[in-house]
Amino acid sequence: NKVIVLTDASIVVCSSTGKILFVGANSEVDEKYPSIEKVVDCTGKCILPGFVDGHTHPGLIDEIKLV
């Protein structure tokens, strides 16, 4: 398992579908997507995909006791 840190990287996400369209250098984004309307600076941040837990037991919540 490795952690990869990119210092000159951008991720382009479609605002209507939430799908990642492109991952690459900042300069490449300007060339491929010149009409981008919104930019979020994530420098020093961690970007994670949305996690979906497809296996839950909501009926057991009453049995869980927090100490």
PDB file of C-alpha atoms in Angstrom:
ATOM      1  CA  ASN A   1       0.000   0.000   0.000  1.00  0.00           C
ATOM      2  CA  LYS A   2       1.337   3.373  -0.996  1.00  0.00           C
ATOM      3  CA  VAL A   3       0.246   6.940  -0.489  1.00  0.00           C
ATOM      4  CA  ILE A   4       0.874   9.064  -3.558  1.00  0.00           C
ATOM      5  CA  VAL A   5       1.107  12.819  -3.093  1.00  0.00           C
ATOM      6  CA  LEU A   6       0.695  14.955  -6.201  1.00  0.00           C
ATOM      7  CA  THR A   7       1.846  18.548  -5.952  1.00  0.00           C
ATOM      8  CA  ASP A   8       0.712  19.746  -9.384  1.00  0.00           C
ATOM      9  CA  ALA A   9      -2.537  17.881  -9.857  1.00  0.00           C
ATOM     10  CA  SER A  10      -6.174  18.565 -10.576  1.00  0.00           C
ATOM     11  CA  ILE A  11      -9.306  16.494 -10.624  1.00  0.00           C
ATOM     12  CA  VAL A  12     -12.190  17.522 -12.881  1.00  0.00           C
ATOM     13  CA  VAL A  13     -15.588  16.404 -11.594  1.00  0.00           C
ATOM     14  CA  CYS A  14     -18.839  16.758 -13.525  1.00  0.00           C
ATOM     15  CA  SER A  15     -21.197  18.915 -11.447  1.00  0.00           C
ATOM     16  CA  SER A  16     -24.350  17.162 -12.675  1.00  0.00           C
ATOM     17  CA  THR A  17     -23.250  13.518 -12.341  1.00  0.00           C
ATOM     18  CA  GLY A  18     -20.455  13.721  -9.770  1.00  0.00           C
ATOM     19  CA  LYS A  19     -18.257  11.535 -11.961  1.00  0.00           C
ATOM     20  CA  ILE A  20     -14.536  12.158 -12.236  1.00  0.00           C
ATOM     21  CA  LEU A  21     -13.786  13.269 -15.791  1.00  0.00           C
ATOM     22  CA  PHE A  22     -10.057  13.889 -15.581  1.00  0.00           C
ATOM     23  CA  VAL A  23      -7.060  13.589 -13.269  1.00  0.00           C
ATOM     24  CA  GLY A  24      -3.828  15.266 -14.252  1.00  0.00           C
ATOM     25  CA  ALA A  25      -1.570  18.281 -14.110  1.00  0.00           C
ATOM     26  CA  ASN A  26      -3.071  21.717 -13.510  1.00  0.00           C
ATOM     27  CA  SER A  27      -1.786  22.919 -16.888  1.00  0.00           C
ATOM     28  CA  GLU A  28      -3.568  20.059 -18.665  1.00  0.00           C
ATOM     29  CA  VAL A  29      -6.907  21.051 -17.136  1.00  0.00           C
ATOM     30  CA  ASP A  30      -6.638  24.525 -18.649  1.00  0.00           C
ATOM     31  CA  GLU A  31      -5.976  22.988 -22.073  1.00  0.00           C
ATOM     32  CA  LYS A  32      -8.682  20.291 -21.977  1.00  0.00           C
ATOM     33  CA  TYR A  33     -11.370  22.181 -20.041  1.00  0.00           C
ATOM     34  CA  PRO A  34     -10.988  25.919 -20.786  1.00  0.00           C
ATOM     35  CA  SER A  35     -14.592  26.725 -19.821  1.00  0.00           C
ATOM     36  CA  ILE A  36     -14.484  25.394 -16.266  1.00  0.00           C
ATOM     37  CA  GLU A  37     -16.668  27.611 -14.107  1.00  0.00           C
ATOM     38  CA  LYS A  38     -15.752  26.571 -10.569  1.00  0.00           C
ATOM     39  CA  VAL A  39     -12.378  25.703  -9.091  1.00  0.00           C
ATOM     40  CA  VAL A  40     -11.915  24.352  -5.566  1.00  0.00           C
ATOM     41  CA  ASP A  41      -8.378  24.575  -4.207  1.00  0.00           C
ATOM     42  CA  CYS A  42      -7.666  21.302  -2.410  1.00  0.00           C
ATOM     43  CA  THR A  43      -4.011  21.993  -1.763  1.00  0.00           C
ATOM     44  CA  GLY A  44      -3.008  20.161   1.403  1.00  0.00           C
ATOM     45  CA  LYS A  45      -6.358  18.388   1.569  1.00  0.00           C
ATOM     46  CA  CYS A  46      -7.319  14.735   1.160  1.00  0.00           C
ATOM     47  CA  ILE A  47      -9.885  13.797  -1.488  1.00  0.00           C
ATOM     48  CA  LEU A  48     -11.770  10.547  -0.919  1.00  0.00           C
ATOM     49  CA  PRO A  49     -14.557   8.923  -2.907  1.00  0.00           C
ATOM     50  CA  GLY A  50     -17.991   8.717  -1.364  1.00  0.00           C
ATOM     51  CA  PHE A  51     -18.183   5.531   0.633  1.00  0.00           C
ATOM     52  CA  VAL A  52     -21.443   3.610   0.626  1.00  0.00           C
ATOM     53  CA  ASP A  53     -22.065   0.965   3.264  1.00  0.00           C
ATOM     54  CA  GLY A  54     -24.249  -1.587   1.527  1.00  0.00           C
ATOM     55  CA  HIS A  55     -24.426  -3.881   4.552  1.00  0.00           C
ATOM     56  CA  THR A  56     -26.063  -2.391   7.618  1.00  0.00           C
ATOM     57  CA  HIS A  57     -28.308  -3.607  10.409  1.00  0.00           C
ATOM     58  CA  PRO A  58     -30.347  -0.576  11.489  1.00  0.00           C
ATOM     59  CA  GLY A  59     -32.601  -2.793  13.612  1.00  0.00           C
ATOM     60  CA  LEU A  60     -29.656  -3.627  15.871  1.00  0.00           C
ATOM     61  CA  ILE A  61     -28.926  -0.007  16.781  1.00  0.00           C
ATOM     62  CA  ASP A  62     -30.866  -0.391  20.042  1.00  0.00           C
ATOM     63  CA  GLU A  63     -28.562  -3.231  21.084  1.00  0.00           C
ATOM     64  CA  ILE A  64     -25.392  -1.159  20.701  1.00  0.00           C
ATOM     65  CA  LYS A  65     -24.282   0.360  23.996  1.00  0.00           C
ATOM     66  CA  LEU A  66     -21.774   3.157  23.947  1.00  0.00           C
ATOM     67  CA  VAL A  67     -19.459   3.244  26.940  1.00  0.00           C
TER      68      VAL A  67
END
